[in-house]
Amino acid sequence: MLRNDEWRWGAIAKFFHWTIALLILGNGVFGLLMDLARSPMQKVDWMALHKSIGLTVLALFLLRLLWRAFNRPPRELPAPRWQLWAARIVHGVLYLLVAALPLSGWWFNSVRGYPLQYFKLFNLPAIAAKNPDLRRLSHEVHEYLFWFLLLVLVAHVGAALKHHVFDNDDVLRRMWPFARLRHGPKGDSE
Ligand code: HEM
Ligand code: HEM
């Protein structure tokens, strides 16, 4: 099933969710480890790879939003009002972070005056003028956004696991690749 239905996320939404999750987390850890490069040349290569993966996340984010506009999410499962709102807010913040992380990297890169190439395929322009006064700030914004993402993820993953383990509902199952629903259209509680 490619599209979402009333009960579960379709393959395309799952593909976006899990690919972006893996890429953004992997790329953040990679960013933190880039100082382990054994030579300045290796660091330049690693940075180029880090930037290209980050730009891929940005492109996937745009496609994901487009897809979401055309394919409505499944129905919210019954829960207290405050939990529904908490989930909506956390999801909104996560979407903002998925865009803000690569954009802040692009901003930092531009402020430093570094070149930007997508996987050695084509060049991309700077999005801000070179400015030594903003180097530190843009670097910190880029790094701290990643720490903030990890913090928000504690709530997001914690909630997903709470639903799965304590409530034993389908919140995690309906996002998990290839999982069967327990309480869905043909489930035992229908
Ligand atoms: C950096 C990593 C992640 C990001 C940025 C992220 C982001 C999001 C966003 C934005 C949504 C809302 C989708 C929408 O309404 O269009 C969502 C849904 C969901 N996420 Fe994540 N997520 C991440 C990692 C995870 C992990 C590790 C888990 C599970 C352990 C998880 C479980 C879920 C579930 C179950 C839903 C569906 C909730 C529902 O159906 O109401 N996510 N995620
Ligand atoms: C998935 C998106 C991204 C994430 C999660 C991410 C995360 C990070 C993190 C955590 C660091 C380490 C900060 C430090 O300890 O100094 C870093 C460094 C860096 N990032 Fe990103 N980044 C992303 C995308 C980008 C993009 C798209 C660009 C440029 C267009 C970029 C440019 C840089 C640069 C140049 C550094 C090196 C800073 C230095 O050590 O001089 N990042 N990134």
Coordinates of C-alpha atoms and ligand atoms in Angstrom, one line a residue:
M1 CA 0.0 0.0 0.0
L2 CA 1.7 3.2 -1.2
R3 CA -0.8 5.7 0.1
N4 CA -1.9 6.3 3.7
D5 CA -5.4 5.1 4.5
E6 CA -7.6 6.0 7.4
W7 CA -5.8 3.5 9.7
R8 CA -2.1 3.4 8.8
W9 CA 0.8 5.2 7.1
G10 CA 1.5 4.1 3.5
A11 CA 4.8 2.9 2.2
I12 CA 5.8 6.4 0.9
A13 CA 5.1 8.2 4.2
K14 CA 7.0 5.5 6.0
F15 CA 9.9 5.7 3.5
F16 CA 10.2 9.5 4.2
H17 CA 9.9 9.1 8.0
W18 CA 12.5 6.4 8.4
T19 CA 14.9 7.6 5.7
I20 CA 15.0 11.1 7.1
A21 CA 15.3 9.8 10.7
L22 CA 18.3 7.7 9.8
L23 CA 20.0 10.3 7.6
I24 CA 19.5 13.2 10.0
L25 CA 20.7 11.3 13.1
G26 CA 23.6 9.7 11.2
N27 CA 24.7 13.0 9.7
G28 CA 24.5 14.7 13.1
V29 CA 26.8 12.1 14.7
F30 CA 29.0 12.3 11.6
G31 CA 29.2 16.1 12.0
L32 CA 30.3 15.7 15.6
L33 CA 33.0 13.2 14.7
M34 CA 34.5 15.1 11.8
D35 CA 37.3 16.4 14.0
L36 CA 38.6 12.9 14.1
A37 CA 39.8 13.3 10.5
R38 CA 43.5 12.3 10.1
S39 CA 44.4 15.1 7.7
P40 CA 42.9 18.4 6.6
M41 CA 42.2 16.8 3.2
Q42 CA 40.2 14.0 4.8
K43 CA 38.3 16.6 6.8
V44 CA 37.4 18.5 3.6
D45 CA 36.2 15.2 2.0
W46 CA 34.1 14.4 5.1
M47 CA 32.6 17.9 5.2
A48 CA 31.7 17.6 1.6
L49 CA 29.9 14.3 2.3
H50 CA 28.3 15.7 5.4
K51 CA 26.9 18.7 3.5
S52 CA 25.6 16.6 0.6
I53 CA 23.8 14.2 3.0
G54 CA 22.4 17.3 4.7
L55 CA 21.1 18.7 1.5
T56 CA 19.5 15.4 0.7
V57 CA 17.6 15.6 3.9
L58 CA 16.4 19.1 2.9
A59 CA 15.2 17.8 -0.5
L60 CA 13.5 14.8 1.1
F61 CA 11.8 17.2 3.6
L62 CA 10.3 19.2 0.8
L63 CA 9.1 16.1 -1.0
R64 CA 7.7 14.8 2.2
L65 CA 5.7 18.0 2.8
L66 CA 4.4 17.9 -0.8
W67 CA 3.4 14.3 -0.4
R68 CA 1.7 15.0 2.9
A69 CA -0.3 17.8 1.3
F70 CA -1.7 15.3 -1.3
N71 CA -2.1 12.3 1.0
R72 CA -3.8 12.9 4.3
P73 CA -2.4 11.3 7.4
P74 CA -4.3 8.5 9.1
R75 CA -6.9 9.2 11.7
E76 CA -5.6 10.1 15.1
L77 CA -6.1 7.3 17.5
P78 CA -8.3 8.1 20.6
A79 CA -6.3 9.7 23.4
P80 CA -6.8 12.5 25.9
R81 CA -6.9 15.9 24.3
W82 CA -3.7 17.1 25.9
Q83 CA -1.9 14.1 24.4
L84 CA -3.2 14.8 20.9
W85 CA -2.0 18.4 21.2
A86 CA 1.4 17.3 22.6
A87 CA 1.8 15.0 19.7
R88 CA 0.9 17.6 17.2
I89 CA 3.2 20.1 18.7
V90 CA 6.1 17.7 18.9
H91 CA 5.6 16.6 15.3
G92 CA 5.5 20.3 14.2
V93 CA 8.7 21.0 16.0
L94 CA 10.3 17.9 14.5
Y95 CA 9.3 19.1 11.0
L96 CA 10.8 22.5 11.7
L97 CA 14.1 20.9 12.9
V98 CA 14.3 18.7 9.8
A99 CA 14.3 21.9 7.7
A100 CA 16.3 24.1 10.1
L101 CA 19.3 21.7 10.6
P102 CA 20.4 21.6 6.9
L103 CA 19.4 25.3 6.4
S104 CA 21.5 26.4 9.4
G105 CA 24.4 24.3 8.0
W106 CA 24.0 26.0 4.7
W107 CA 23.9 29.4 6.5
F108 CA 27.1 28.6 8.5
N109 CA 28.8 27.4 5.3
S110 CA 27.9 30.6 3.5
V111 CA 29.0 32.8 6.4
R112 CA 32.3 31.0 6.4
G113 CA 32.6 31.5 2.6
Y114 CA 33.1 27.8 2.0
P115 CA 32.1 26.4 -1.4
L116 CA 29.1 24.1 -1.6
Q117 CA 28.8 21.1 -4.0
Y118 CA 26.2 18.4 -4.1
F119 CA 28.0 15.0 -4.3
K120 CA 30.5 16.5 -6.9
L121 CA 27.5 16.9 -9.3
F122 CA 26.8 20.6 -9.2
N123 CA 27.5 23.7 -7.2
L124 CA 25.0 25.5 -5.0
P125 CA 25.1 29.2 -4.2
A126 CA 25.6 30.8 -0.8
I127 CA 22.5 31.9 1.0
A128 CA 24.2 34.6 3.0
A129 CA 27.2 36.9 2.6
K130 CA 30.6 35.9 4.0
N131 CA 30.7 37.5 7.5
P132 CA 33.4 36.7 10.1
D133 CA 31.3 38.2 12.8
L134 CA 28.6 35.6 12.3
R135 CA 30.9 32.5 12.2
R136 CA 30.6 31.6 15.8
L137 CA 26.9 32.3 16.1
S138 CA 26.0 30.3 12.9
H139 CA 28.2 27.4 14.0
E140 CA 26.6 27.3 17.5
V141 CA 23.1 27.6 16.0
H142 CA 23.9 24.6 13.7
E143 CA 25.3 22.5 16.5
Y144 CA 22.8 23.3 19.2
L145 CA 19.9 22.6 16.9
F146 CA 21.1 19.1 16.7
W147 CA 21.3 18.8 20.5
F148 CA 17.8 20.2 20.6
L149 CA 16.6 17.6 18.1
L150 CA 18.0 14.8 20.3
L151 CA 16.1 16.3 23.2
V152 CA 12.8 16.5 21.3
L153 CA 13.4 12.9 20.1
V154 CA 13.4 11.7 23.7
A155 CA 9.8 12.8 24.0
H156 CA 8.9 11.5 20.5
V157 CA 10.4 8.1 20.9
G158 CA 9.4 7.9 24.6
A159 CA 5.8 8.5 23.5
A160 CA 6.0 5.9 20.7
L161 CA 7.3 3.3 23.1
K162 CA 4.8 4.2 25.8
H163 CA 2.0 3.6 23.3
H164 CA 3.5 0.3 22.2
V165 CA 4.4 -1.2 25.5
F166 CA 1.9 0.3 28.0
D167 CA -1.1 1.1 25.9
N168 CA -0.5 -1.8 23.4
D169 CA -2.1 0.3 20.7
D170 CA -1.2 0.7 17.0
V171 CA 0.6 4.0 17.1
L172 CA 4.0 2.5 16.5
R173 CA 2.8 -0.4 14.5
R174 CA 1.1 1.7 11.9
M175 CA 4.4 3.6 11.3
W176 CA 6.7 0.5 11.5
P177 CA 7.6 -1.0 8.1
F178 CA 5.8 -4.2 7.4
A179 CA 4.1 -4.4 10.8
R180 CA 0.5 -5.8 11.1
L181 CA -2.1 -3.8 13.0
R182 CA -3.5 -5.2 16.2
H183 CA -6.7 -3.2 16.4
G184 CA -7.0 -2.0 12.8
P185 CA -9.9 -2.6 10.4
K186 CA -9.8 -6.3 11.0
G187 CA -8.2 -6.3 14.4
D188 CA -9.6 -7.9 17.6
S189 CA -11.0 -4.7 19.1
E190 CA -13.1 -3.8 16.0
Ligands
HEM1 C1 15.2 12.1 13.8 C2 14.3 11.2 13.9 C3 12.8 11.4 13.7 C4 12.1 12.4 13.2 C5 12.6 13.8 12.7 C6 10.7 12.1 13.3 C7 9.6 12.9 12.9 C8 8.3 12.6 12.9 C9 7.2 13.4 12.4 C10 7.4 14.8 11.9 C11 6.1 12.7 12.5 C12 4.7 13.2 12.2 C13 4.3 12.7 10.8 C14 3.2 13.5 10.2 O1 2.2 13.8 10.9 O2 3.3 13.8 9.0 C15 6.4 11.4 13.1 C16 5.5 10.4 13.3 C17 5.9 9.2 14.0 N1 7.1 8.9 14.5 FE1 8.8 9.9 14.2 N2 10.6 10.8 13.9 C18 11.8 10.4 14.2 C19 12.2 9.2 14.7 C20 11.3 8.3 15.2 C21 11.6 7.1 15.9 C22 13.0 6.6 16.3 C23 10.4 6.5 16.2 C24 10.1 5.2 17.0 C25 10.8 4.6 17.9 C26 9.3 7.2 15.7 C27 8.0 6.9 15.7 C28 7.0 7.6 15.1 C29 5.6 7.2 15.0 C30 5.1 5.9 15.6 C31 4.9 8.2 14.3 C32 3.4 8.2 14.0 C33 2.6 8.8 15.0 C34 1.1 8.7 14.6 O3 0.7 7.9 13.8 O4 0.3 9.5 15.1 N3 9.9 8.4 15.1 N4 7.8 11.3 13.3
HEM2 C1 20.9 16.5 8.3 C2 21.3 17.7 8.4 C3 22.5 18.1 9.3 C4 22.8 17.8 10.6 C5 22.0 17.0 11.5 C6 24.0 18.5 10.9 C7 24.7 18.4 12.1 C8 26.0 18.9 12.4 C9 26.7 18.8 13.6 C10 26.1 18.1 14.9 C11 27.9 19.3 13.4 C12 29.1 19.4 14.4 C13 29.2 20.7 15.0 C14 30.5 20.8 15.8 O1 30.8 20.0 16.7 O2 31.3 21.7 15.4 C15 28.0 19.8 12.1 C16 29.1 20.4 11.5 C17 29.1 21.0 10.3 N1 28.0 21.1 9.4 FE1 26.3 20.1 9.6 N2 24.5 19.2 9.8 C18 23.6 19.0 8.8 C19 23.6 19.5 7.5 C20 24.6 20.4 7.1 C21 24.5 21.1 5.8 C22 23.4 21.0 4.7 C23 25.7 21.9 5.7 C24 26.1 22.8 4.6 C25 25.5 23.1 3.5 C26 26.4 21.6 6.9 C27 27.6 22.2 7.2 C28 28.4 21.9 8.3 C29 29.8 22.2 8.5 C30 30.6 23.1 7.5 C31 30.2 21.7 9.7 C32 31.6 21.8 10.3 C33 31.9 22.7 11.3 C34 33.4 22.7 11.7 O3 33.8 21.8 12.4 O4 34.0 23.6 11.2 N3 25.7 20.7 7.7 N4 26.8 19.5 11.4

